[in-house]
Amino acid sequence: MTDLKSLPLTSFHWGTYRVETEADDVVALHPFEEDPDPSRIGEGYVGVLKDSNRITAPHVRKSWLENGPTGTGATRGHDPFVEVSWDKAEELVAAELTRVREAHGNESIFGGSYGWASAGRFHHAQGQLKRFLNLNGGFTRSVNSYSLAAGEVILPHVLGAGSFLTGANTWQSVIDHCDLMVAFGGLPIKNAQIGQGGVGAHRAGPALRAAKAAGVEFVSISPLKSDAIDVLEAQWLAPRPSTDAALMIALAHTLLDEGLTDSDFIASHTTGFDSFASYLRGDADGTPKTADWAAAICDLPADDIRTLARRMAKGRTMISVSWSLTRQDHGEQPFWLGTVLAAMLGQIGLPGGGIGFGYCAVNTVGLERERPDFPSVPQGRNPVETFIPVARITEMLENPGGAFEYNGKTRHYPDTRLIWWAGGNPFHHHQDLNRLRQAWTRPDTVIVNEWCWNALARHADIVLPCTTPLERRDVTMTPRDPYMISMEPAVPPAGQARNDYDIFRGIARHLGLEEAFSEGRTEDDWLRWLYDGARTETAQTNHPLPAYDTFRAQGWHKLPVTDTHRVMLEGFRKDPVANPLTTPSGRIEIYSETIAGFGYADCPGHPTWMEPVEWLGAAEEGQLHLVSNQPKNKLHSQLDHGPYAQSERVNGLEPAHMNAQDAAARGISDGDPVRLHNARGACLCAAVVSDGVRPGVIQVSTGAWYRPDDDAGHCSNGNPNVLTLDKGTSSLAQGPIAHTCLVEVERALNTDILDE
Ligand SMILES: Nc1nc2c(c(=O)[nH]1)N[C@H]1C(S)=C(S)[C@@H](COP(=O)(O)OP(=O)(O)OC[C@H]3O[C@@H](n4cnc5c(=O)[nH]c(N)nc54)[C@H](O)[C@@H]3O)O[C@H]1N2
Ligand SMILES: Nc1nc2c(c(=O)[nH]1)N[C@H]1C(S)=C(S)[C@@H](COP(=O)(O)OP(=O)(O)OC[C@H]3O[C@@H](n4cnc5c(=O)[nH]c(N)nc54)[C@H](O)[C@@H]3O)O[C@H]1N2
Ligand SMILES: [Mo]
């Protein structure tokens, strides 16, 4: 028997593992001994470090190499690749960067490079790319996230800037003080496997079980029963997708109508309630926003809505609003409305009560937070001011110079000539991938750092092969997790793969920027520099970090957990004058003059129900609402080709979960191949028929690698982003709306499958 604790440690966004190797290959990843609820996602690495999908040398697309950078974009994604030496690749990249910079300016370089890359403080691909591009005169960046852009933009206006997005009351506060947890978007434990920057111990599952044991009751509002684990015995309410705003408005109406609001809290801690109350009563539009009104929109019994409102007012209630609710049309509204509901209940700032954004969206929400201020590799300054909201990438490529609205200002898209992506996969994360693929033909050059031949690498001109965390030394230290992990290389890099740091350093040499980029430091020097910076932060505390070499020898270090009962907005609750919010009024803005002043019809001055662009309430006969949520067996597109994700496919196809009644109406049986389609695209999946999905809804996880089959006209691998709609949440945030999408579904013909 191997002594597991003697094996090298490594950490990913989904957990920490002990790595077992044989003959320079990884054969097993064993859960970290400190983790009470380990994730299986790590198993996906076994066998993929050296398989045929591994990129082992720099490659250049043939037409680009032969004809130069301009005019060959149309064949991007179709052309073969030619292997080149690192020297050649570095020269080509350096020359092309210089050409674009001189001919078109730095604004024409898009380095937004959104994505999750890998955990590890030093080998953070985007950080390295941005540092490099800044030294080269800057680039067009992107702002906000795919995760919850609408929430990131609305909250500073209505609740204030701060750590609200992940700073919810701790789990212990919920366990000890909460009576009822009402979760809009559920409490999907599959998502809590993830913590950005590395996870030592998974806490959400054990915390939920402890809360249940302590008597907390749960209501899960979601199209999927599986969004609450069975042991919670949650009440399951399944409104039509993308109608939560109407449900929340009706809950607010019931509270107001039945005198269940905390008018003292509203008077002392909020502003603008009157205009919202007037909207609830229907003073201007003649439509009171009653439970009956919402029942027709949400397709829920009106009594269930009224009963829920009364239950919420009865005891200590924690409202959780899932991040997924921001990834839908008008996705600003649910976070705003959740805040308003918690304010009407007067429970903001109380132990176990108020609002939390996205319990279980990641392991981080509900964790204790007191951590030293960890340093990261400095990014320098970007002299280019141009940016895009992250999910407006296709529009940027389609419409150089075009105007767009964002958070109160009109801005313009740059003329993008060069795209560089390192550590993200737009052919995973973006909506309407067939449209992206068209727009992607426009720039002169696409450079990609990747380790595997996924759709992004296949749609590049220059592919620079990078290492994985299993092949390099790093340290996990993130303010989001108490564990610091000494990540050790388990196997040598495959082929000629290099660390992103060395890739940029090599190119910097050709541009005369090597010294500026590296500051003369090796990988080990940087690691010590980062760690020692963190150590200095803790030197004066009761819990100083061990010396670097001691830490390396120990393998891991756990930071003390102190704020076990932290309550979000406690200070503001106690004294809103002494501890005002950072909103214009210092209070919770139920009506926002700032937002009203922007004059956006799609995001007015108080929370409002607006019909989504696609939804079951306006569906054509036969259409279903597609929920393309996060995959349980991987992180986004990472390791889709690995053994764990592949083992959960059905007859080799990506599962599409649907209700028995919808399946029967289409002559579909469990396990059948199905074709999902709409005007934007089509993909092949396998039907999984169950009662755990609301009628009218079909669920396909995101993450299957985009594999367009142009003859068949579909993605043969089941990537749902060929179906989703590429539109902003509103003029305010311009966030993505993946969860607002209608599709048609039918049994696939044999010819569909044979084309694979
Ligand atoms: N339909 C639909 N679409 C969605 C969502 C949804 O719910 N539904 N969710 C959205 C959300 S919330 C997000 S955050 C995005 C996620 O989208 P992404 O973060 O872009 O997805 P990942 O697959 O994690 O991409 C990370 C990429 O980095 C590569 N990589 C890993 N390690 C390294 C490294 O060390 N160096 C380099 N250079 N590369 C590395 C991986 O191979 C992978 O291709 O997807 C969004 N898209
Ligand atoms: N295993 C795993 N975990 C992950 C990730 C991953 O890729 N894999 N990605 C991580 C990232 S980057 C992020 S941002 C978070 C995102 O975390 P979430 O935003 O919570 O992710 P989703 O899984 O898209 O959505 C959660 C649930 O919301 C429900 N839902 C969808 N539409 C509606 C609706 O209109 N109304 C209601 N009431 N419910 C709805 C769906 O049933 C879905 O299961 O997850 C993180 N965790
Ligand atoms: Mo995300």
PDB file of C-alpha atoms in Angstrom, residues 19 42 187 401 494 676 745:
ATOM      1  CA  VAL A  19      -1.226  12.468  -6.772  1.00  0.00           C
ATOM      2  CA  GLY A  42     -10.053  15.422 -10.226  1.00  0.00           C
ATOM      3  CA  LEU A 187     -28.874  24.975  -3.313  1.00  0.00           C
ATOM      4  CA  GLY A 401     -16.644  51.225 -33.814  1.00  0.00           C
ATOM      5  CA  ALA A 494       4.285  16.647 -21.748  1.00  0.00           C
ATOM      6  CA  LEU A 676     -32.270  19.981 -29.699  1.00  0.00           C
ATOM      7  CA  VAL A 745     -36.598  18.718 -29.217  1.00  0.00           C
TER       8      VAL A 745
END
